Tab-separated table of N, CA and C in Angstrom:
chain	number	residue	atom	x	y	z
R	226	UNK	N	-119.190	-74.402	-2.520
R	226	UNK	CA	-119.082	-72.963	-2.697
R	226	UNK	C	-120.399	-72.362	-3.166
R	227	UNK	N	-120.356	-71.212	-3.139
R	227	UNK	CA	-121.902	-70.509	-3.474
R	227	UNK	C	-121.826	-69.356	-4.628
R	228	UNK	N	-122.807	-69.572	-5.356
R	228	UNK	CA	-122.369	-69.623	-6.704
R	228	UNK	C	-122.409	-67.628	-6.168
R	229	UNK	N	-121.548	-67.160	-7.422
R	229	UNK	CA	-121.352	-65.783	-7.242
R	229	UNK	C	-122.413	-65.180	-7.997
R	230	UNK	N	-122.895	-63.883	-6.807
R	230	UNK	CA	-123.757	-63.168	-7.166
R	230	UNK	C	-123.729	-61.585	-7.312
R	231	UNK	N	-122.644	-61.353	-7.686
R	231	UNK	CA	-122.461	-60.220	-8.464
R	231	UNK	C	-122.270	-59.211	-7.425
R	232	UNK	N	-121.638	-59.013	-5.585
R	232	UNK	CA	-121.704	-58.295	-4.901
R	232	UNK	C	-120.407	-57.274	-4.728
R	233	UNK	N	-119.340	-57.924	-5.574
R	233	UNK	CA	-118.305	-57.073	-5.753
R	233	UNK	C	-118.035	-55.291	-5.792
R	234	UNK	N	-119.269	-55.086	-6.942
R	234	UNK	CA	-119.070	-53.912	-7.416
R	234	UNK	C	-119.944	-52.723	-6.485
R	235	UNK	N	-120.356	-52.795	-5.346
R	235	UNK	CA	-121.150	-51.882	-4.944
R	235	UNK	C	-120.353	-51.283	-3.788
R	236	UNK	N	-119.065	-52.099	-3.590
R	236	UNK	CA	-118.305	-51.477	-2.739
R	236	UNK	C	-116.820	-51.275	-3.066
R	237	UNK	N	-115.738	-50.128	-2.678
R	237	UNK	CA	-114.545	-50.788	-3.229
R	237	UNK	C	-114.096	-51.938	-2.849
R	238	UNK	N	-113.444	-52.633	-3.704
R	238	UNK	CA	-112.599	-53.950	-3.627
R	238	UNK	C	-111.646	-53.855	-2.654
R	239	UNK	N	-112.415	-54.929	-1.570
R	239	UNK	CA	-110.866	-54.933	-0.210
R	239	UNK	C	-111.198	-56.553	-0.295
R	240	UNK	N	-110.153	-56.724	0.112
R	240	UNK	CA	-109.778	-58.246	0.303
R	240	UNK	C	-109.013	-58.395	1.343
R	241	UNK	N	-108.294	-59.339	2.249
R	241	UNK	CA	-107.028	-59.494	2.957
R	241	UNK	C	-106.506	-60.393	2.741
R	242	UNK	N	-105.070	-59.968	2.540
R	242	UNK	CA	-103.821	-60.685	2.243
R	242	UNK	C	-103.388	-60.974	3.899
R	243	UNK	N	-103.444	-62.526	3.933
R	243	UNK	CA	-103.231	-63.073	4.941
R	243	UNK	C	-103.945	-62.747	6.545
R	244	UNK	N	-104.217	-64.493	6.430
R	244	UNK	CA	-104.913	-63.849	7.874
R	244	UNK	C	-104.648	-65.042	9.290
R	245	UNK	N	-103.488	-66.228	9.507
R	245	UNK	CA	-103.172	-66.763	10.070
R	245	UNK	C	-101.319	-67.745	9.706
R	246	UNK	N	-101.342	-67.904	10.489
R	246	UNK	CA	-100.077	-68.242	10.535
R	246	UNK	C	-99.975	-69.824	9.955
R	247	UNK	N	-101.342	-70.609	10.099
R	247	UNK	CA	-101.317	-71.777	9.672
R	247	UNK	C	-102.299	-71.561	8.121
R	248	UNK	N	-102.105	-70.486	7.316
R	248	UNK	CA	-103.588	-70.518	6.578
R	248	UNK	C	-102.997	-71.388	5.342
R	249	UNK	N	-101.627	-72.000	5.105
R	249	UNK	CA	-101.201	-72.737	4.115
R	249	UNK	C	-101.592	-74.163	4.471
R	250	UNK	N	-101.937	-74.538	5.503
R	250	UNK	CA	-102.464	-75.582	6.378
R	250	UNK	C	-103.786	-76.003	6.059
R	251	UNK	N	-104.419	-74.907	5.748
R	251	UNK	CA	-106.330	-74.757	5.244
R	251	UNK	C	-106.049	-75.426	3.823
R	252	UNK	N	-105.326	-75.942	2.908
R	252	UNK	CA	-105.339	-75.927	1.871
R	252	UNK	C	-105.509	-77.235	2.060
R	253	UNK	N	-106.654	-78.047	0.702
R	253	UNK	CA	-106.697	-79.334	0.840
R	253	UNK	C	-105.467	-80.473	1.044
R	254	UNK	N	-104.446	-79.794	0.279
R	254	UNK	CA	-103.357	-80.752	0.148
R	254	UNK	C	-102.780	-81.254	1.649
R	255	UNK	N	-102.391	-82.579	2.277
R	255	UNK	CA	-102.601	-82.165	3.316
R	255	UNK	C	-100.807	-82.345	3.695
R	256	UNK	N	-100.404	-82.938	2.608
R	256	UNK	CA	-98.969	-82.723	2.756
R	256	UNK	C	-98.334	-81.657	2.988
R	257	UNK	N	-98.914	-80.658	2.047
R	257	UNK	CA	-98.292	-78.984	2.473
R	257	UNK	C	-98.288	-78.616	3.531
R	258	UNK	N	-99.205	-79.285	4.268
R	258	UNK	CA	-99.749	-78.391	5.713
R	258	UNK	C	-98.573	-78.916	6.530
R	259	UNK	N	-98.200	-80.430	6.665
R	259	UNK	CA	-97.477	-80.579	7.376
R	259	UNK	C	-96.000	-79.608	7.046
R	260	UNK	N	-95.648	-79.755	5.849
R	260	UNK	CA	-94.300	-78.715	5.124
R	260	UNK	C	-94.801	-77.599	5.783
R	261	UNK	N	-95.747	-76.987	5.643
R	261	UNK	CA	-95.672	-75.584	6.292
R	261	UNK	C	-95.460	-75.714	7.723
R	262	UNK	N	-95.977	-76.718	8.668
R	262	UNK	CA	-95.555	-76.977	10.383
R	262	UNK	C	-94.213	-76.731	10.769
R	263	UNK	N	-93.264	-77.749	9.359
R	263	UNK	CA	-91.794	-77.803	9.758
R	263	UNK	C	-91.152	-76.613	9.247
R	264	UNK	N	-91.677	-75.864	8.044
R	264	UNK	CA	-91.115	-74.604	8.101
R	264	UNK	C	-91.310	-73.400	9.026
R	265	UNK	N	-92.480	-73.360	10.071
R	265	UNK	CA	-92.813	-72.879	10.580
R	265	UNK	C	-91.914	-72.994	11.881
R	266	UNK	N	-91.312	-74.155	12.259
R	266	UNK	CA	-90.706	-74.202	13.138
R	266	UNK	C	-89.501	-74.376	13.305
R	267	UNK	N	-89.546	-74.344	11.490
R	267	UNK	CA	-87.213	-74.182	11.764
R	267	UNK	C	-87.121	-73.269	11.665
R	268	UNK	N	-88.025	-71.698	11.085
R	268	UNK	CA	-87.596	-70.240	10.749
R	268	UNK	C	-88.415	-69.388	11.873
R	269	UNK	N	-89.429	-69.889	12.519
R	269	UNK	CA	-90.276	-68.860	13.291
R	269	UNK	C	-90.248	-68.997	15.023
R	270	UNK	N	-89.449	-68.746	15.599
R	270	UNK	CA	-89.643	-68.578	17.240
R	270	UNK	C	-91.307	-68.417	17.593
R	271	UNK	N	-91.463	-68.810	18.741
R	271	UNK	CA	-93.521	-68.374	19.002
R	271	UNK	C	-93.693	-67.390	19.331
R	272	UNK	N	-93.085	-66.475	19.553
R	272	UNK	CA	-93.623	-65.065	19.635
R	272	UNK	C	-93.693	-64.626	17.640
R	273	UNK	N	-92.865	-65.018	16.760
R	273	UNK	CA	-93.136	-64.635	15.637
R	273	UNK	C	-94.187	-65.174	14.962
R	274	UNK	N	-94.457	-66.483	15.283
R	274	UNK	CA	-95.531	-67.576	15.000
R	274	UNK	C	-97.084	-66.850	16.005
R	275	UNK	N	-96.799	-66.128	16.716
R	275	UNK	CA	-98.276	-65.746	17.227
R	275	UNK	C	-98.323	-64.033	16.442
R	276	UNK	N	-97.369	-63.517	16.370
R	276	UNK	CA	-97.151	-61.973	15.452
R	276	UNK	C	-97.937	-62.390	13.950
R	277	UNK	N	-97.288	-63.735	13.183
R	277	UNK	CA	-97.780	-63.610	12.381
R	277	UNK	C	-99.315	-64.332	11.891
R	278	UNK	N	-99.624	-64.983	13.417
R	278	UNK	CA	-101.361	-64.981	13.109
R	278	UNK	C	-102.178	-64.098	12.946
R	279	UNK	N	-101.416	-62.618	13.394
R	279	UNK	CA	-102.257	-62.118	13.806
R	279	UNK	C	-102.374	-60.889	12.663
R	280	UNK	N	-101.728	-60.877	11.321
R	280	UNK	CA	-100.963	-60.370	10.441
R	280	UNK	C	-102.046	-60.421	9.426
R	281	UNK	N	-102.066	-59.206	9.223
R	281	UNK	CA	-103.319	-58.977	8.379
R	281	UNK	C	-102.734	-57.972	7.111
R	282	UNK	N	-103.350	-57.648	5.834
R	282	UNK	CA	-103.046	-56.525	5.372
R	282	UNK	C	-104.346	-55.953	4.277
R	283	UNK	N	-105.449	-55.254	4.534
R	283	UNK	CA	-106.335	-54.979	3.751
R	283	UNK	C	-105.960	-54.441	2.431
R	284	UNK	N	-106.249	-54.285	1.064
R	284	UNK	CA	-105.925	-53.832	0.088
R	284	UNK	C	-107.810	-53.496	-0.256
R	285	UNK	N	-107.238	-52.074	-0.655
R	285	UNK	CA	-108.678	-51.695	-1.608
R	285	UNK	C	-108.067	-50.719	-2.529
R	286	UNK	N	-109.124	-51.063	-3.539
R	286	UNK	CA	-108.926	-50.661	-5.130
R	286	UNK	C	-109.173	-49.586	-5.406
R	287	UNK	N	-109.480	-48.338	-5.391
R	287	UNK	CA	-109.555	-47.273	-4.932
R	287	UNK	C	-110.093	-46.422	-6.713
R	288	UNK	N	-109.315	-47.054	-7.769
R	288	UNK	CA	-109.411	-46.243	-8.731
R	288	UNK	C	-110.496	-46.268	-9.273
R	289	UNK	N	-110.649	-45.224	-10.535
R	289	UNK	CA	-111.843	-44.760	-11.171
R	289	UNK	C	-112.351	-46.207	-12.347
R	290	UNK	N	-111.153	-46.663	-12.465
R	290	UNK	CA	-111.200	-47.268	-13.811
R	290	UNK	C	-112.085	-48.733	-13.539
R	291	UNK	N	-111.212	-49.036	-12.419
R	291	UNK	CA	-111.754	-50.247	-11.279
R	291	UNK	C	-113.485	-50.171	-11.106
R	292	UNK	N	-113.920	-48.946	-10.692
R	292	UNK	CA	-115.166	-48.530	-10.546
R	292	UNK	C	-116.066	-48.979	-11.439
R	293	UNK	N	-115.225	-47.942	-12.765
R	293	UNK	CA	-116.361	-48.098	-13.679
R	293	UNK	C	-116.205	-49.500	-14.775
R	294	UNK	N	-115.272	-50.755	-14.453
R	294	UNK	CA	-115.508	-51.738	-15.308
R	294	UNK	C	-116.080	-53.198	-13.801
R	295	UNK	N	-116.365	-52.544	-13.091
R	295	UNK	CA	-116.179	-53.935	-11.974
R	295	UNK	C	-117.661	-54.638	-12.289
R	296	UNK	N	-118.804	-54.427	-13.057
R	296	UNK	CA	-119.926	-55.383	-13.433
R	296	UNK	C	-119.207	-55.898	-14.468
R	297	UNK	N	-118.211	-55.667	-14.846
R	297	UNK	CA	-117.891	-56.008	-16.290
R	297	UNK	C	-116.961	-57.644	-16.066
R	298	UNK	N	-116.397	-57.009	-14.671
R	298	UNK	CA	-115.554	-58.617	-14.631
R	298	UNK	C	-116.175	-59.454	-13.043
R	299	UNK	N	-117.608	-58.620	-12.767
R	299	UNK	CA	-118.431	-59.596	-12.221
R	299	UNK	C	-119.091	-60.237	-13.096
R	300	UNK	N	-119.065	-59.974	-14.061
R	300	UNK	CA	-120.170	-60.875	-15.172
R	300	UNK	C	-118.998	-61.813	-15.741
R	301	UNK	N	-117.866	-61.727	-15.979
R	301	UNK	CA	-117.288	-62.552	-16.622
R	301	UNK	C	-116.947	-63.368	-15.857
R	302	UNK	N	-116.401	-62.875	-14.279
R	302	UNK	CA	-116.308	-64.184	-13.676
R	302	UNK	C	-117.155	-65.213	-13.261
R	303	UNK	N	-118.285	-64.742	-13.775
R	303	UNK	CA	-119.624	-65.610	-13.798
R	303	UNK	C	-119.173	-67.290	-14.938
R	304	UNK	N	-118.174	-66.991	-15.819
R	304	UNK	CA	-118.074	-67.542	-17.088
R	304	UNK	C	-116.532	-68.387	-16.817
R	305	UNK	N	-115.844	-67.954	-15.657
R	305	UNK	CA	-114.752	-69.265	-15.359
R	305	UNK	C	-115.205	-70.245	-14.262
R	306	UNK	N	-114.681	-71.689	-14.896
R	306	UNK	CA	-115.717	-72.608	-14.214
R	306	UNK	C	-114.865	-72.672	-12.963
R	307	UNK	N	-115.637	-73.362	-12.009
R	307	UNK	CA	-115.480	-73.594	-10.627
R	307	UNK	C	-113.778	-74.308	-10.132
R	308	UNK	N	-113.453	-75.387	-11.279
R	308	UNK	CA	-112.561	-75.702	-11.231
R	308	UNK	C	-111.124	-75.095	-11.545
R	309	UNK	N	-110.918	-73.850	-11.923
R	309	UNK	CA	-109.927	-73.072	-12.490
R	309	UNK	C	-109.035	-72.645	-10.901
R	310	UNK	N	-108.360	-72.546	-11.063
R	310	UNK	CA	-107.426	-72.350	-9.957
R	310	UNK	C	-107.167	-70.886	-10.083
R	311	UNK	N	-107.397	-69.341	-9.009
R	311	UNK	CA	-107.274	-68.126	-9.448
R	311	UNK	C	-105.863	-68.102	-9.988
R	312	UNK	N	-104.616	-69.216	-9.500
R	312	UNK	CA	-103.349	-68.912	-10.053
R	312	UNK	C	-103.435	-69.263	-11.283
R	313	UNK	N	-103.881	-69.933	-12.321
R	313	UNK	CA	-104.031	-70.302	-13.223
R	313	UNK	C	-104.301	-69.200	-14.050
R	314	UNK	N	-105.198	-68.252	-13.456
R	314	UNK	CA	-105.845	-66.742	-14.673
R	314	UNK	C	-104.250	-66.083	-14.576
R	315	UNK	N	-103.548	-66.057	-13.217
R	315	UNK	CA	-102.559	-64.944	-13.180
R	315	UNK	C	-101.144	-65.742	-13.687
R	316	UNK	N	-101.053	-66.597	-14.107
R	316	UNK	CA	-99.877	-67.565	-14.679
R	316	UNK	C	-100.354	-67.190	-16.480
R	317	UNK	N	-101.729	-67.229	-16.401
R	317	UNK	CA	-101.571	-66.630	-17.580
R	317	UNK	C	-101.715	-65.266	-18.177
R	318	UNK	N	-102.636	-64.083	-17.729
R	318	UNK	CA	-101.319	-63.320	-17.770
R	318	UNK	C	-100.057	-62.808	-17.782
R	319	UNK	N	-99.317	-63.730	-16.898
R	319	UNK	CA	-97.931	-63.233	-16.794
R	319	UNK	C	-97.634	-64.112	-18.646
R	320	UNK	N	-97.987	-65.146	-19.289
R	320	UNK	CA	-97.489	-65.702	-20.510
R	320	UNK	C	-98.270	-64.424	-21.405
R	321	UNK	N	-99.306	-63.546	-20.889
R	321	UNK	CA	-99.991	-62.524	-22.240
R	321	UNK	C	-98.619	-61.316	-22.206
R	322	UNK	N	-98.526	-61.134	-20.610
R	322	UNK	CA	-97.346	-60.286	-20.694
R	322	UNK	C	-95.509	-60.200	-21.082
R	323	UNK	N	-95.002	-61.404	-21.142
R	323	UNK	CA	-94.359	-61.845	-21.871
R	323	UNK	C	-94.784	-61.793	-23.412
R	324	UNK	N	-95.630	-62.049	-24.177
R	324	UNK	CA	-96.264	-62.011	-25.140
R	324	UNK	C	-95.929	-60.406	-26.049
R	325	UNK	N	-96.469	-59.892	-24.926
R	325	UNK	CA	-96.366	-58.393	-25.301
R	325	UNK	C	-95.023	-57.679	-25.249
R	326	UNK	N	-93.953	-58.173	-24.450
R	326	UNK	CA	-92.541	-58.146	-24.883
R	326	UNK	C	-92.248	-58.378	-26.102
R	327	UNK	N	-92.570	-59.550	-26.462
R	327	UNK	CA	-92.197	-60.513	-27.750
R	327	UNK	C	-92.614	-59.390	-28.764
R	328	UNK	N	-94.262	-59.001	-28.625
R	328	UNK	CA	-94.164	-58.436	-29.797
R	328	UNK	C	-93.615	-57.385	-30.058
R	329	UNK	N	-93.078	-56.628	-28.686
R	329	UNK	CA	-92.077	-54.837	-28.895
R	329	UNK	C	-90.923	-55.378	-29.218
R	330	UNK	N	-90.447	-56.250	-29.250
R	330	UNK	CA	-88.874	-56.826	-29.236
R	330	UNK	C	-88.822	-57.261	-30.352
R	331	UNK	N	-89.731	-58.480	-31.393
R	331	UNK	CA	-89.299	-58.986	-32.432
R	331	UNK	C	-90.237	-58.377	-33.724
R	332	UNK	N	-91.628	-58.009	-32.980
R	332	UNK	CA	-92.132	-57.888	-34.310
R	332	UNK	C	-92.433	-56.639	-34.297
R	333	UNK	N	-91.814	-55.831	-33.875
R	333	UNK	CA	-91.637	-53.961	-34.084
R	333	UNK	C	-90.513	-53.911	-35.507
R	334	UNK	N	-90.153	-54.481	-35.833
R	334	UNK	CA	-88.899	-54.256	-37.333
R	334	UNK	C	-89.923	-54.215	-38.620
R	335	UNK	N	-91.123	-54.711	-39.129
R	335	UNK	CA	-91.506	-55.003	-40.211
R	335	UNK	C	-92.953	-54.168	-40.075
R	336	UNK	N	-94.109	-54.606	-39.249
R	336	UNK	CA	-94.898	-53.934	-38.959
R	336	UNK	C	-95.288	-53.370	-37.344
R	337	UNK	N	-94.830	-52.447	-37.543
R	337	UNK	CA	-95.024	-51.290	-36.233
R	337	UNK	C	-96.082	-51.393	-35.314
R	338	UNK	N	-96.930	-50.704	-35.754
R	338	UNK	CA	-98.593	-50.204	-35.775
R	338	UNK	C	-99.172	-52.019	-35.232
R	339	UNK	N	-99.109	-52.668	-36.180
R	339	UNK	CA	-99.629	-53.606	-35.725
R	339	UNK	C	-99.245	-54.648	-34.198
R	340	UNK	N	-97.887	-54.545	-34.049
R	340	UNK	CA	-96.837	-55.413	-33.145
R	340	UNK	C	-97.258	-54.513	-31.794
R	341	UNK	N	-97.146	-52.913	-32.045
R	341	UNK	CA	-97.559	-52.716	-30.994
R	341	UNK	C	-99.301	-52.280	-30.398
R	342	UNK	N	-100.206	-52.388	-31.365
R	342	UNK	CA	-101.191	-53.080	-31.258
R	342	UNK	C	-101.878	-54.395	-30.815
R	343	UNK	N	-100.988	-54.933	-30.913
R	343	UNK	CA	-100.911	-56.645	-30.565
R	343	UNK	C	-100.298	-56.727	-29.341
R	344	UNK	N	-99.224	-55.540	-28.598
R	344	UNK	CA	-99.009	-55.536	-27.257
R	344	UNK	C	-99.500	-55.015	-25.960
R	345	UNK	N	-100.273	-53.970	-26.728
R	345	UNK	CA	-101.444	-53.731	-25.897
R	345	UNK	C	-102.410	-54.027	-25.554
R	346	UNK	N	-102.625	-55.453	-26.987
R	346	UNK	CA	-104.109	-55.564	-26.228
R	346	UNK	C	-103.494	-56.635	-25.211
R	347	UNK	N	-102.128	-57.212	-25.285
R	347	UNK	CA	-102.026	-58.613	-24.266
R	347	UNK	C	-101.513	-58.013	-22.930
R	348	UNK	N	-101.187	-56.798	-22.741
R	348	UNK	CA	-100.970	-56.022	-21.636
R	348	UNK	C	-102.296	-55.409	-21.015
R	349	UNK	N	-103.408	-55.503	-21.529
R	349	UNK	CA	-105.151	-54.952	-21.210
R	349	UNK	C	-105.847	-56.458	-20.683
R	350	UNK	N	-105.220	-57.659	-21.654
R	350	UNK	CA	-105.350	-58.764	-21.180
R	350	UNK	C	-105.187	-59.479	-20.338
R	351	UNK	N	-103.573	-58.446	-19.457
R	351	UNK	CA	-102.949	-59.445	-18.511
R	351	UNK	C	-103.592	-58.547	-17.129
R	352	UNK	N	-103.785	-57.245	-17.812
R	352	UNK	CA	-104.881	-56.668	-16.152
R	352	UNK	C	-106.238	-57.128	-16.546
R	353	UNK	N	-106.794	-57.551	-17.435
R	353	UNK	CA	-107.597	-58.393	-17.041
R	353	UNK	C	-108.315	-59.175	-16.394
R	354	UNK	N	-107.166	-60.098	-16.429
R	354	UNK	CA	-106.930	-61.428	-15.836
R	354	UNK	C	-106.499	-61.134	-14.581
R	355	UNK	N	-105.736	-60.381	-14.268
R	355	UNK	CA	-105.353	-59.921	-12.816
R	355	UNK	C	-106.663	-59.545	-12.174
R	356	UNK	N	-107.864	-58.541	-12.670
R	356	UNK	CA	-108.681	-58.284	-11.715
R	356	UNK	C	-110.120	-59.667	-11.609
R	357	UNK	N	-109.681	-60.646	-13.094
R	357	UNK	CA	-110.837	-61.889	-12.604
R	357	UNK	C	-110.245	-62.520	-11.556
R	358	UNK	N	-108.622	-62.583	-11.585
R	358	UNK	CA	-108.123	-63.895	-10.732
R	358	UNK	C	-108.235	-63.323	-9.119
R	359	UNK	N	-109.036	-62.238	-8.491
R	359	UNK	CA	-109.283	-62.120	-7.585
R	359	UNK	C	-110.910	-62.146	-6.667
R	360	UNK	N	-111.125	-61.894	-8.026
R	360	UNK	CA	-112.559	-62.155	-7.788
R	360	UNK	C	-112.974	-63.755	-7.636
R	361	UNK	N	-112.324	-64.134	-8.665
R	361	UNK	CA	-112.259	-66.163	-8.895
R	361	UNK	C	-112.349	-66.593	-7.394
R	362	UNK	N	-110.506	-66.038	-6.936
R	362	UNK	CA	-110.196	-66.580	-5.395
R	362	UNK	C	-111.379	-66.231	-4.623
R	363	UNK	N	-111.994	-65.101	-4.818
R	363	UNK	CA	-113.021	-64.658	-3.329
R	363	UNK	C	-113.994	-65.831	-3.542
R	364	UNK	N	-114.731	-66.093	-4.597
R	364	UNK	CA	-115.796	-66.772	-5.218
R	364	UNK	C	-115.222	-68.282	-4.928
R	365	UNK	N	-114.031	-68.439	-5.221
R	365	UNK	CA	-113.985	-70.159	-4.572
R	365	UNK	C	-113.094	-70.120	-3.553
R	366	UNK	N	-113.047	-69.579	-2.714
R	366	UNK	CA	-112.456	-69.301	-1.124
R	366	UNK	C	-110.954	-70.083	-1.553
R	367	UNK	N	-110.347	-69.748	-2.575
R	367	UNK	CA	-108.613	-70.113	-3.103
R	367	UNK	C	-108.423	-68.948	-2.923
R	368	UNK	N	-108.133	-68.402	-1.943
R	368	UNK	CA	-107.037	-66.808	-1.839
R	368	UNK	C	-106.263	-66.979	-0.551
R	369	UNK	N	-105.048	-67.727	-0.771
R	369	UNK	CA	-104.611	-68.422	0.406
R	369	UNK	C	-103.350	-67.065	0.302
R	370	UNK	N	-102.555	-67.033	1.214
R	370	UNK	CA	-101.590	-66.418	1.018
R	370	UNK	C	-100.379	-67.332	0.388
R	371	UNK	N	-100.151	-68.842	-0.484
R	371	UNK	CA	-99.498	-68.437	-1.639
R	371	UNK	C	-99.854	-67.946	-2.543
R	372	UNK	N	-101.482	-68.541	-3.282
R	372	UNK	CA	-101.882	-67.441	-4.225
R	372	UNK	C	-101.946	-65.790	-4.485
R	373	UNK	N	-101.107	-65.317	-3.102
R	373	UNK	CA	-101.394	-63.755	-2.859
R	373	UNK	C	-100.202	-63.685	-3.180
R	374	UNK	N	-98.766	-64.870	-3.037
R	374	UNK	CA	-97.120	-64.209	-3.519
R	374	UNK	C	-97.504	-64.445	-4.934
R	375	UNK	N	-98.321	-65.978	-5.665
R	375	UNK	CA	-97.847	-65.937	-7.089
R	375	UNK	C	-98.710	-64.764	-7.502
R	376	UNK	N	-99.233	-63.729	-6.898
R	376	UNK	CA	-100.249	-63.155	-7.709
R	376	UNK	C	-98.979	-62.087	-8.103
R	377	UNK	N	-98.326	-61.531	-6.929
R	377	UNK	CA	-97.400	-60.051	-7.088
R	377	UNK	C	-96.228	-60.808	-7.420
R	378	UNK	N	-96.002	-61.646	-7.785
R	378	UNK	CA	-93.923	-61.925	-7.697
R	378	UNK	C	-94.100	-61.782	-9.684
């Protein structure tokens, strides 16, 4: 892979979510690939199997906020190592965001101010982590379309 050089931020953020019908196949594992062949051919007729090679969906980031922090999490993703899996940043968010339940739910009775202080910052934490774990995937070519369901489910 080639180390990242900070080209994110000069344009909005588009990426594509999915771009072949075999792209679970591209993944080193090579067992999956075959699992994806046989699922491919007990649920998909070939006219759906050629529809969905061809199945694309661009996403761009459009907002202000995005704009004005995107050197901010090109520099940090400078700082997760090569080996991190992008599902790994967004598995953990989803535990900061749970987190931040916990603290509106149990520790809102005694101190307020603080509990929900403590839930905001793990809810700032978990978009965070949501906008490194895409940058991660672009930077180590892991943006397969499962990492694109665990990113939204």
């Amino acid at each position: 892979p080639q180390p990242f050089n900070g080209q994110f931020a000069s344009a909005p953020e588009t990426h594509v979510v999915g771009s072949s019908a075999n792209a679970i196949s591209e993944t080193p594992d090579a067992a999956m690939s075959g699992e994806a062949s046989v699922f491919q051919d007990l649920f998909l007729q070939s006219a759906e199997k050629d529809q969905l090679a061809q199945w694309s969906q661009p996403v761009a980031d459009l907002s202000v906020l995005n704009k004005a922090l995107a050197p901010v999490f090109d520099w940090l993703c400078n700082f997760v190592p090569e080996g991190v899996a992008p599902s790994l940043l967004t598995l953990c968010g989803g535990a900061a965001l749970v987190q931040a339940w916990y603290f509106c739910t149990n520790g809102a009775e005694g101190q307020t101010l603080l509990a929900y202080s403590a839930a905001v910052l793990s809810i700032l934490f978990f978009w965070a982590l949501g906008a490194l774990d895409i940058r991660v995937a672009e930077r180590t070519a892991g943006d397969t379309p499962m990492s694109e369901l665990f990113r939204y489910i």
